mmCIF file of C-alpha atoms in Angstrom:
data_model
loop_
_atom_site.group_PDB
_atom_site.id
_atom_site.type_symbol
_atom_site.label_atom_id
_atom_site.label_comp_id
_atom_site.label_asym_id
_atom_site.label_seq_id
_atom_site.Cartn_x
_atom_site.Cartn_y
_atom_site.Cartn_z
ATOM 1 C CA MET A 30 119.857 186.245 109.776
ATOM 2 C CA GLN A 31 123.389 186.274 111.023
ATOM 3 C CA LYS A 32 125.654 183.358 110.401
ATOM 4 C CA GLY A 33 125.430 181.169 113.510
ATOM 5 C CA GLY A 34 129.089 180.342 113.874
ATOM 6 C CA LYS A 35 130.976 179.651 117.071
ATOM 7 C CA GLN A 36 130.749 182.529 119.500
ATOM 8 C CA ARG A 37 132.263 183.158 122.921
ATOM 9 C CA LEU A 38 129.573 184.264 125.349
ATOM 10 C CA LYS A 39 130.233 186.832 128.030
ATOM 11 C CA LYS A 40 128.844 186.158 131.503
ATOM 12 C CA SER A 41 126.486 189.083 131.029
ATOM 13 C CA ASP A 42 125.065 187.400 127.912
ATOM 14 C CA ILE A 43 124.041 184.145 129.607
ATOM 15 C CA TRP A 44 120.637 185.449 130.694
ATOM 16 C CA VAL A 45 118.115 187.405 128.606
ATOM 17 C CA THR A 46 115.657 190.008 129.866
ATOM 18 C CA GLY A 47 113.393 190.940 126.940
ATOM 19 C CA SER A 48 109.635 190.331 127.029
ATOM 20 C CA PHE A 49 108.527 186.912 125.779
ATOM 21 C CA ASP A 50 105.850 185.988 123.247
ATOM 22 C CA VAL A 51 102.651 186.030 125.327
ATOM 23 C CA PRO A 52 100.365 184.263 122.781
ATOM 24 C CA PHE A 53 102.812 181.349 122.485
ATOM 25 C CA LEU A 54 103.002 180.967 126.263
ATOM 26 C CA ALA A 55 99.216 181.263 126.602
ATOM 27 C CA LEU A 56 98.627 178.544 123.992
ATOM 28 C CA SER A 57 101.162 176.269 125.704
ATOM 29 C CA LEU A 58 99.587 176.703 129.147
ATOM 30 C CA LEU A 59 96.079 176.233 127.746
ATOM 31 C CA LEU A 60 97.081 172.964 126.078
ATOM 32 C CA LEU A 61 98.814 171.839 129.281
ATOM 33 C CA THR A 62 95.713 172.601 131.365
ATOM 34 C CA ILE A 63 93.337 170.810 128.992
ATOM 35 C CA GLY A 64 95.805 167.933 128.781
ATOM 36 C CA LEU A 65 95.919 167.492 132.559
ATOM 37 C CA VAL A 66 92.120 167.576 132.820
ATOM 38 C CA MET A 67 91.762 164.986 130.057
ATOM 39 C CA LEU A 68 94.514 162.825 131.540
ATOM 40 C CA PHE A 69 92.643 162.608 134.838
ATOM 41 C CA SER A 70 89.383 161.852 133.067
ATOM 42 C CA ALA A 71 90.981 159.180 130.879
ATOM 43 C CA SER A 72 93.118 157.549 133.565
ATOM 44 C CA TYR A 73 91.165 157.346 136.814
ATOM 45 C CA ALA A 74 89.376 154.064 136.020
ATOM 46 C CA TYR A 75 92.557 152.410 134.742
ATOM 47 C CA ALA A 76 94.511 153.745 137.741
ATOM 48 C CA PHE A 77 91.879 152.420 140.172
ATOM 49 C CA TYR A 78 92.134 148.967 138.623
ATOM 50 C CA ASN A 79 95.939 148.839 138.338
ATOM 51 C CA ASP A 80 97.123 150.918 141.311
ATOM 52 C CA ASP A 81 95.399 149.365 144.334
ATOM 53 C CA GLY A 82 92.299 151.532 144.080
ATOM 54 C CA ASN A 83 94.163 154.843 143.763
ATOM 55 C CA SER A 84 92.304 156.697 141.005
ATOM 56 C CA TYR A 85 94.650 159.674 141.364
ATOM 57 C CA ALA A 86 97.844 157.701 140.665
ATOM 58 C CA TYR A 87 98.547 159.038 137.181
ATOM 59 C CA ILE A 88 97.268 162.589 137.563
ATOM 60 C CA SER A 89 99.115 163.144 140.857
ATOM 61 C CA ARG A 90 102.421 162.097 139.309
ATOM 62 C CA GLN A 91 101.739 164.075 136.136
ATOM 63 C CA LEU A 92 101.044 167.203 138.192
ATOM 64 C CA ILE A 93 104.455 166.823 139.828
ATOM 65 C CA PHE A 94 106.062 166.401 136.403
ATOM 66 C CA ALA A 95 104.171 169.483 135.181
ATOM 67 C CA VAL A 96 105.480 171.601 138.068
ATOM 68 C CA VAL A 97 109.059 170.440 137.401
ATOM 69 C CA GLY A 98 108.544 171.119 133.695
ATOM 70 C CA LEU A 99 107.198 174.613 134.337
ATOM 71 C CA VAL A 100 110.244 175.410 136.472
ATOM 72 C CA ALA A 101 112.477 174.143 133.646
ATOM 73 C CA MET A 102 110.468 176.228 131.171
ATOM 74 C CA PHE A 103 110.927 179.372 133.260
ATOM 75 C CA ILE A 104 114.682 178.852 133.660
ATOM 76 C CA LEU A 105 115.245 178.058 129.979
ATOM 77 C CA SER A 106 113.103 181.011 128.913
ATOM 78 C CA LYS A 107 115.555 183.259 130.777
ATOM 79 C CA LEU A 108 118.646 181.434 129.485
ATOM 80 C CA ASN A 109 120.253 182.735 126.306
ATOM 81 C CA TYR A 110 119.656 180.010 123.710
ATOM 82 C CA LYS A 111 123.242 180.517 122.500
ATOM 83 C CA VAL A 112 124.334 178.736 125.682
ATOM 84 C CA ILE A 113 122.605 175.644 124.283
ATOM 85 C CA GLN A 114 124.493 176.113 121.020
ATOM 86 C CA ALA A 115 127.774 176.248 122.941
ATOM 87 C CA ALA A 116 126.829 172.974 124.669
ATOM 88 C CA THR A 117 125.995 171.107 121.438
ATOM 89 C CA VAL A 118 128.844 168.586 121.622
ATOM 90 C CA PRO A 119 128.357 167.627 125.318
ATOM 91 C CA LEU A 120 124.599 167.335 124.720
ATOM 92 C CA LEU A 121 125.199 165.092 121.694
ATOM 93 C CA LEU A 122 127.620 162.833 123.574
ATOM 94 C CA VAL A 123 125.304 162.480 126.585
ATOM 95 C CA THR A 124 122.326 161.679 124.356
ATOM 96 C CA LEU A 125 124.212 159.057 122.334
ATOM 97 C CA ALA A 126 125.538 157.496 125.548
ATOM 98 C CA LEU A 127 122.005 157.231 126.955
ATOM 99 C CA LEU A 128 120.666 155.797 123.677
ATOM 100 C CA CYS A 129 123.358 153.114 123.873
ATOM 101 C CA LEU A 130 122.862 152.498 127.603
ATOM 102 C CA VAL A 131 119.131 151.851 127.266
ATOM 103 C CA LEU A 132 119.858 148.979 124.862
ATOM 104 C CA VAL A 133 121.602 147.026 127.629
ATOM 105 C CA TYR A 134 120.027 148.477 130.785
ATOM 106 C CA HIS A 135 116.286 148.915 130.504
ATOM 107 C CA THR A 136 112.915 147.976 131.915
ATOM 108 C CA ASN A 137 111.259 144.817 130.632
ATOM 109 C CA LEU A 138 107.980 146.206 129.333
ATOM 110 C CA ARG A 139 106.376 144.193 126.516
ATOM 111 C CA GLY A 140 109.759 143.561 124.900
ATOM 112 C CA PHE A 141 110.551 147.256 124.407
ATOM 113 C CA ARG A 142 113.953 148.713 125.290
ATOM 114 C CA ARG A 143 112.916 152.330 125.756
ATOM 115 C CA TRP A 144 113.168 153.205 129.453
ATOM 116 C CA ILE A 145 116.133 153.383 131.818
ATOM 117 C CA PRO A 146 115.007 152.533 135.380
ATOM 118 C CA LEU A 147 116.001 155.143 137.967
ATOM 119 C CA GLY A 148 114.564 153.884 141.238
ATOM 120 C CA PRO A 149 110.832 154.671 141.370
ATOM 121 C CA ILE A 150 110.875 156.479 138.002
ATOM 122 C CA THR A 151 112.092 155.771 134.474
ATOM 123 C CA PHE A 152 113.860 157.928 131.892
ATOM 124 C CA GLN A 153 113.260 157.663 128.144
ATOM 125 C CA PRO A 154 116.392 158.749 126.204
ATOM 126 C CA SER A 155 114.489 158.991 122.917
ATOM 127 C CA ASP A 156 112.582 161.980 124.335
ATOM 128 C CA LEU A 157 115.893 163.773 124.837
ATOM 129 C CA ALA A 158 116.986 162.695 121.347
ATOM 130 C CA LYS A 159 114.104 164.662 119.781
ATOM 131 C CA PHE A 160 115.537 167.860 121.207
ATOM 132 C CA THR A 161 119.173 166.937 120.634
ATOM 133 C CA ILE A 162 118.713 166.250 116.910
ATOM 134 C CA SER A 163 117.297 169.773 116.510
ATOM 135 C CA VAL A 164 120.200 171.321 118.435
ATOM 136 C CA VAL A 165 122.858 169.360 116.527
ATOM 137 C CA LEU A 166 121.450 170.019 113.054
ATOM 138 C CA ALA A 167 120.619 173.661 113.811
ATOM 139 C CA ASN A 168 124.202 174.201 114.955
ATOM 140 C CA TYR A 169 125.649 172.333 111.962
ATOM 141 C CA ILE A 170 123.506 174.137 109.381
ATOM 142 C CA SER A 171 124.141 177.545 110.929
ATOM 143 C CA ARG A 172 127.903 176.952 110.649
ATOM 144 C CA TYR A 173 127.882 175.517 107.119
ATOM 145 C CA TYR A 174 124.866 177.323 105.705
ATOM 146 C CA HIS A 175 126.683 178.673 102.640
ATOM 147 C CA GLN A 176 127.850 175.159 101.729
ATOM 148 C CA MET A 177 124.507 173.411 102.265
ATOM 149 C CA ARG A 178 123.852 173.078 98.525
ATOM 150 C CA LYS A 179 126.940 170.887 98.180
ATOM 151 C CA PHE A 180 126.422 167.128 98.241
ATOM 152 C CA LYS A 181 128.806 166.481 101.133
ATOM 153 C CA TYR A 182 127.733 169.301 103.453
ATOM 154 C CA GLY A 183 124.057 169.569 102.568
ATOM 155 C CA PHE A 184 123.223 165.884 102.247
ATOM 156 C CA VAL A 185 125.815 163.323 103.353
ATOM 157 C CA TYR A 186 126.773 164.733 106.759
ATOM 158 C CA PRO A 187 123.211 165.596 107.907
ATOM 159 C CA ILE A 188 121.939 162.197 106.731
ATOM 160 C CA LEU A 189 124.694 160.440 108.687
ATOM 161 C CA VAL A 190 123.665 162.270 111.869
ATOM 162 C CA ILE A 191 119.993 161.438 111.313
ATOM 163 C CA ALA A 192 120.838 157.804 110.497
ATOM 164 C CA VAL A 193 122.790 157.325 113.751
ATOM 165 C CA PHE A 194 119.891 158.656 115.821
ATOM 166 C CA CYS A 195 117.279 156.672 113.881
ATOM 167 C CA GLY A 196 119.334 153.475 114.034
ATOM 168 C CA LEU A 197 119.813 153.584 117.801
ATOM 169 C CA ILE A 198 116.160 154.422 118.449
ATOM 170 C CA TYR A 199 114.966 151.678 116.084
ATOM 171 C CA LEU A 200 116.973 149.185 118.141
ATOM 172 C CA GLU A 201 114.862 150.245 121.138
ATOM 173 C CA HIS A 202 111.782 148.925 119.286
ATOM 174 C CA HIS A 203 110.501 152.498 119.014
ATOM 175 C CA MET A 204 109.329 152.816 115.408
ATOM 176 C CA SER A 205 107.243 155.964 115.920
ATOM 177 C CA CYS A 206 110.139 157.933 117.403
ATOM 178 C CA THR A 207 112.402 156.679 114.609
ATOM 179 C CA ILE A 208 109.977 158.148 112.074
ATOM 180 C CA LEU A 209 109.652 161.360 114.095
ATOM 181 C CA ILE A 210 113.431 161.864 114.308
ATOM 182 C CA PHE A 211 113.679 161.431 110.535
ATOM 183 C CA LEU A 212 110.907 163.971 109.946
ATOM 184 C CA ILE A 213 112.541 166.520 112.273
ATOM 185 C CA GLY A 214 115.885 166.054 110.546
ATOM 186 C CA ALA A 215 114.389 166.255 107.054
ATOM 187 C CA SER A 216 112.507 169.434 107.997
ATOM 188 C CA LEU A 217 115.703 171.105 109.190
ATOM 189 C CA MET A 218 117.598 170.028 106.072
ATOM 190 C CA TRP A 219 114.869 171.535 103.906
ATOM 191 C CA ALA A 220 114.708 174.744 105.958
ATOM 192 C CA GLY A 221 118.507 174.904 106.044
ATOM 193 C CA GLY A 222 118.853 175.146 102.282
ATOM 194 C CA SER A 223 119.804 171.619 101.205
ATOM 195 C CA ASN A 224 119.860 171.137 97.439
ATOM 196 C CA TRP A 225 116.207 170.514 96.630
ATOM 197 C CA LYS A 226 117.036 167.912 93.965
ATOM 198 C CA LEU A 227 119.133 165.870 96.383
ATOM 199 C CA PHE A 228 116.500 166.384 99.064
ATOM 200 C CA ALA A 229 113.756 165.138 96.724
ATOM 201 C CA ILE A 230 115.829 162.077 95.784
ATOM 202 C CA GLY A 231 116.405 161.299 99.460
ATOM 203 C CA VAL A 232 112.711 161.633 100.298
ATOM 204 C CA GLY A 233 111.884 159.440 97.293
ATOM 205 C CA ILE A 234 114.245 156.715 98.490
ATOM 206 C CA VAL A 235 112.729 156.780 101.980
ATOM 207 C CA ALA A 236 109.211 156.646 100.501
ATOM 208 C CA ALA A 237 110.199 153.659 98.350
ATOM 209 C CA VAL A 238 111.623 151.846 101.388
ATOM 210 C CA ALA A 239 108.416 152.611 103.333
ATOM 211 C CA VAL A 240 106.282 151.110 100.557
ATOM 212 C CA LEU A 241 108.586 148.085 100.423
ATOM 213 C CA VAL A 242 108.239 147.311 104.136
ATOM 214 C CA VAL A 243 104.469 147.833 104.049
ATOM 215 C CA VAL A 244 104.183 145.353 101.185
ATOM 216 C CA ASN A 245 106.701 143.005 102.841
ATOM 217 C CA PRO A 246 106.383 143.523 106.625
ATOM 218 C CA GLU A 247 108.525 140.436 107.265
ATOM 219 C CA LEU A 248 111.533 142.605 106.357
ATOM 220 C CA LEU A 249 111.148 144.404 109.685
ATOM 221 C CA GLU A 250 111.694 143.081 113.175
ATOM 222 C CA ASN A 251 108.805 141.014 114.467
ATOM 223 C CA TYR A 252 107.262 143.718 116.668
ATOM 224 C CA ALA A 253 107.014 146.212 113.785
ATOM 225 C CA GLY A 254 106.070 143.661 111.138
ATOM 226 C CA GLU A 255 103.199 142.302 113.243
ATOM 227 C CA ARG A 256 101.744 145.789 113.687
ATOM 228 C CA ILE A 257 101.857 146.460 109.959
ATOM 229 C CA ARG A 258 100.115 143.139 109.267
ATOM 230 C CA ALA A 259 97.433 143.970 111.839
ATOM 231 C CA TRP A 260 96.925 147.357 110.163
ATOM 232 C CA LEU A 261 96.628 145.895 106.660
ATOM 233 C CA ASP A 262 94.490 142.898 107.622
ATOM 234 C CA LYS A 263 91.747 143.866 110.078
ATOM 235 C CA SER A 264 91.121 140.186 110.858
ATOM 236 C CA TYR A 265 94.790 139.489 111.648
ATOM 237 C CA SER A 266 95.168 139.965 115.369
ATOM 238 C CA PRO A 267 97.692 137.802 117.225
ATOM 239 C CA ASP A 268 97.936 138.803 120.884
ATOM 240 C CA ASP A 269 94.922 141.104 120.347
ATOM 241 C CA LEU A 270 96.966 143.668 118.398
ATOM 242 C CA ARG A 271 93.736 145.087 116.965
ATOM 243 C CA TRP A 272 91.968 145.339 120.331
ATOM 244 C CA GLN A 273 93.255 148.788 121.235
ATOM 245 C CA THR A 274 92.781 150.235 117.748
ATOM 246 C CA ASN A 275 89.274 148.831 117.312
ATOM 247 C CA ASN A 276 88.111 150.196 120.655
ATOM 248 C CA SER A 277 89.776 153.515 119.868
ATOM 249 C CA LEU A 278 87.728 153.785 116.683
ATOM 250 C CA TYR A 279 84.594 152.844 118.606
ATOM 251 C CA ALA A 280 85.323 155.586 121.164
ATOM 252 C CA ILE A 281 85.814 158.174 118.425
ATOM 253 C CA GLY A 282 82.568 157.164 116.739
ATOM 254 C CA SER A 283 80.684 157.202 120.044
ATOM 255 C CA GLY A 284 81.598 160.839 120.654
ATOM 256 C CA GLY A 285 79.575 162.184 117.758
ATOM 257 C CA LEU A 286 79.488 165.933 117.274
ATOM 258 C CA PHE A 287 79.537 167.177 120.878
ATOM 259 C CA GLY A 288 80.704 164.115 122.837
ATOM 260 C CA THR A 289 79.297 162.185 125.775
ATOM 261 C CA GLY A 290 80.496 164.814 128.257
ATOM 262 C CA LEU A 291 83.650 165.194 130.325
ATOM 263 C CA GLY A 292 84.189 162.075 132.431
ATOM 264 C CA ASN A 293 81.487 160.049 130.674
ATOM 265 C CA SER A 294 83.638 157.850 128.435
ATOM 266 C CA LYS A 295 82.785 154.155 128.487
ATOM 267 C CA GLN A 296 85.769 152.958 126.462
ATOM 268 C CA LYS A 297 88.250 154.070 129.131
ATOM 269 C CA TYR A 298 86.904 151.327 131.400
ATOM 270 C CA LEU A 299 89.576 148.841 130.275
ATOM 271 C CA TYR A 300 88.391 148.710 126.648
ATOM 272 C CA VAL A 301 91.017 151.127 125.331
ATOM 273 C CA SER A 302 94.037 149.656 127.090
ATOM 274 C CA GLU A 303 96.197 152.254 128.848
ATOM 275 C CA PRO A 304 93.970 155.185 127.811
ATOM 276 C CA GLN A 305 96.291 157.596 129.627
ATOM 277 C CA ASN A 306 99.043 157.087 127.058
ATOM 278 C CA ASP A 307 99.110 156.939 123.275
ATOM 279 C CA PHE A 308 95.348 156.570 122.776
ATOM 280 C CA ILE A 309 94.188 159.409 125.017
ATOM 281 C CA PHE A 310 92.975 161.324 121.953
ATOM 282 C CA SER A 311 90.286 158.683 121.379
ATOM 283 C CA ILE A 312 88.928 159.428 124.874
ATOM 284 C CA VAL A 313 89.072 163.151 124.039
ATOM 285 C CA CYS A 314 86.955 162.474 120.953
ATOM 286 C CA GLU A 315 84.490 160.332 122.906
ATOM 287 C CA GLU A 316 83.976 162.837 125.735
ATOM 288 C CA LEU A 317 84.328 166.147 123.872
ATOM 289 C CA GLY A 318 83.129 165.052 120.452
ATOM 290 C CA PHE A 319 84.191 166.288 117.046
ATOM 291 C CA VAL A 320 83.869 169.925 118.128
ATOM 292 C CA GLY A 321 86.111 169.513 121.179
ATOM 293 C CA ALA A 322 88.690 167.456 119.288
ATOM 294 C CA ALA A 323 88.748 169.985 116.443
ATOM 295 C CA PHE A 324 89.275 172.799 118.955
ATOM 296 C CA ILE A 325 92.278 171.009 120.450
ATOM 297 C CA ILE A 326 93.744 170.387 116.987
ATOM 298 C CA LEU A 327 93.223 174.092 116.255
ATOM 299 C CA LEU A 328 95.157 174.999 119.418
ATOM 300 C CA PHE A 329 98.052 172.793 118.322
ATOM 301 C CA GLY A 330 97.958 174.385 114.881
ATOM 302 C CA LEU A 331 98.046 177.881 116.370
ATOM 303 C CA LEU A 332 100.928 176.890 118.658
ATOM 304 C CA VAL A 333 103.009 175.626 115.729
ATOM 305 C CA TRP A 334 102.105 178.667 113.601
ATOM 306 C CA ARG A 335 103.118 181.026 116.398
ATOM 307 C CA GLY A 336 106.368 179.134 116.903
ATOM 308 C CA VAL A 337 107.198 179.337 113.203
ATOM 309 C CA ASP A 338 106.499 183.078 113.342
ATOM 310 C CA ILE A 339 108.989 183.393 116.223
ATOM 311 C CA ALA A 340 111.550 181.469 114.150
ATOM 312 C CA LYS A 341 111.029 183.746 111.139
ATOM 313 C CA LYS A 342 111.664 186.846 113.264
ATOM 314 C CA CYS A 343 114.863 185.497 114.817
ATOM 315 C CA PRO A 344 117.976 187.253 113.424
ATOM 316 C CA ASN A 345 120.218 184.334 114.425
ATOM 317 C CA ARG A 346 120.210 181.297 112.140
ATOM 318 C CA PHE A 347 120.809 178.786 114.943
ATOM 319 C CA GLY A 348 117.940 180.167 117.032
ATOM 320 C CA SER A 349 115.611 180.196 114.050
ATOM 321 C CA LEU A 350 116.398 176.606 113.052
ATOM 322 C CA LEU A 351 116.210 175.382 116.649
ATOM 323 C CA VAL A 352 112.677 176.751 117.017
ATOM 324 C CA LEU A 353 111.699 175.244 113.648
ATOM 325 C CA GLY A 354 113.002 171.867 114.818
ATOM 326 C CA ILE A 355 110.974 172.046 118.036
ATOM 327 C CA MET A 356 107.852 173.061 116.125
ATOM 328 C CA ALA A 357 108.408 170.231 113.632
ATOM 329 C CA GLN A 358 108.663 167.825 116.563
ATOM 330 C CA ILE A 359 105.395 168.978 118.131
ATOM 331 C CA GLY A 360 103.520 169.266 114.840
ATOM 332 C CA PHE A 361 104.564 165.908 113.408
ATOM 333 C CA GLN A 362 104.048 164.170 116.760
ATOM 334 C CA VAL A 363 100.463 165.427 116.964
ATOM 335 C CA VAL A 364 99.767 164.370 113.372
ATOM 336 C CA LEU A 365 101.314 160.914 113.847
ATOM 337 C CA ASN A 366 99.422 160.344 117.109
ATOM 338 C CA ILE A 367 96.077 161.234 115.540
ATOM 339 C CA MET A 368 96.846 159.063 112.504
ATOM 340 C CA VAL A 369 97.587 156.099 114.793
ATOM 341 C CA VAL A 370 94.454 156.646 116.892
ATOM 342 C CA THR A 371 92.285 156.835 113.754
ATOM 343 C CA ASP A 372 93.985 153.752 112.211
ATOM 344 C CA THR A 373 95.337 155.808 109.310
ATOM 345 C CA ILE A 374 98.806 154.339 109.916
ATOM 346 C CA PRO A 375 99.937 151.277 111.919
ATOM 347 C CA ASN A 376 99.904 151.461 115.702
ATOM 348 C CA THR A 377 103.486 152.526 116.354
ATOM 349 C CA GLY A 378 103.065 153.896 119.872
ATOM 350 C CA ILE A 379 103.488 157.663 119.935
ATOM 351 C CA ALA A 380 102.396 160.078 122.668
ATOM 352 C CA LEU A 381 100.201 163.159 122.262
ATOM 353 C CA PRO A 382 102.130 166.251 123.489
ATOM 354 C CA PHE A 383 100.729 167.864 126.676
ATOM 355 C CA PHE A 384 98.104 165.082 127.017
ATOM 356 C CA SER A 385 99.725 161.644 127.267
ATOM 357 C CA TYR A 386 101.099 160.467 130.599
ATOM 358 C CA GLY A 387 104.884 160.546 130.880
ATOM 359 C CA GLY A 388 107.306 162.454 133.067
ATOM 360 C CA THR A 389 110.339 162.571 130.772
ATOM 361 C CA ALA A 390 108.259 163.662 127.802
ATOM 362 C CA LEU A 391 106.344 166.396 129.647
ATOM 363 C CA ILE A 392 109.365 167.893 131.413
ATOM 364 C CA LEU A 393 111.416 167.988 128.211
ATOM 365 C CA LEU A 394 108.474 169.361 126.215
ATOM 366 C CA LEU A 395 107.965 172.228 128.655
ATOM 367 C CA GLY A 396 111.718 172.801 128.627
ATOM 368 C CA GLU A 397 111.551 173.114 124.837
ATOM 369 C CA ILE A 398 108.704 175.608 125.192
ATOM 370 C CA GLY A 399 111.061 177.583 127.429
ATOM 371 C CA VAL A 400 113.725 177.541 124.707
ATOM 372 C CA VAL A 401 111.232 178.954 122.188
ATOM 373 C CA LEU A 402 110.303 181.669 124.698
ATOM 374 C CA SER A 403 114.015 182.454 125.093
ATOM 375 C CA VAL A 404 114.304 183.006 121.345
ATOM 376 C CA SER A 405 111.216 185.221 121.437
ATOM 377 C CA ARG A 406 112.770 187.221 124.302
ATOM 378 C CA LYS A 407 115.872 187.871 122.214
ATOM 379 C CA ASN A 408 113.666 188.926 119.282
ATOM 380 C CA ASN A 409 111.722 191.369 121.467
ATOM 381 C CA GLN A 410 114.908 192.546 123.170
ATOM 382 C CA ARG A 411 116.278 193.510 119.756
ATOM 383 C CA VAL A 412 113.068 195.405 118.903
ATOM 384 C CA GLU A 413 113.056 197.226 122.255
ATOM 385 C CA VAL A 414 116.700 198.283 121.825
ATOM 386 C CA SER A 415 116.050 199.571 118.295
ATOM 387 C CA GLU A 416 113.150 201.658 119.568
#
């Protein structure tokens, strides 16, 4: 890998022309297609009840978001990823500004401060933060790679960046994204060559804090503490906190080996509240069964594996780390979502990539897929030139 320092791009270098990684694109489009089908199946009853009888409310909007996302994916797949590196500081400033703005200007949805209202739609800055943290740390590590084993460069500075992001997102009452941002950052620190002893100490401290708050949930804000209590004590359920989780588990169990069949879920009929969002995987399990759910998990695993392979082949350290950050985001988000749906961890509210309803999340996710394809184009372009 080349050192990813600051580089001045020529106009001719802004766009790339090499062939992209076809298996990675195919896996992404397959997951998107299955996700749209399952979103319609999971959402039409809820949409009919909550959107004046319009069963197509969620899927019609998601299809529009998918088209916009695919356009973004195509453009970013043609854009040299080094342009993103050059825009690191503006991207960081915009993201931090939005994370601050949402704390004072936001929708009033169940006490959460996550969405900025923009007329008929909303924007979730934390979705952008997932990408930005990867860009910022990939750029930082690529510039200071040979000093990453030092305490200041390899531990203090990266932790400060991660802490700022996590702190702002925690103030939004978005615990799951706070955890996800930390995991993305920790993954990049590990991949970037941080001193393993310092890294292990840091992980140990975080693990100790996690155990402390689980044992003493009153240390957290009320919204997070209540969810931990409801997870630990199955009979503790103020405001029906256990309702969604219990019905999710019932849906998973009802699916059996091969499922009840596409469209035949019973739990989506207002038992699993908002089945189009965080708990859509429980409807997948109910309708497609263990076999169908395992197949989807396999597809996610193959997508992450293929992305990591693209990162390993990238000769540029920034590009390699950026792809690893995106793959860490997708991989950890899938794992956390499934753990929430199966009651393995507290219900923190985290979407399933490609499946859960959400315009900001889907457009940015497909944009990130485009970035990975851009890196793969540069890899293939290098191979084609050498031949």
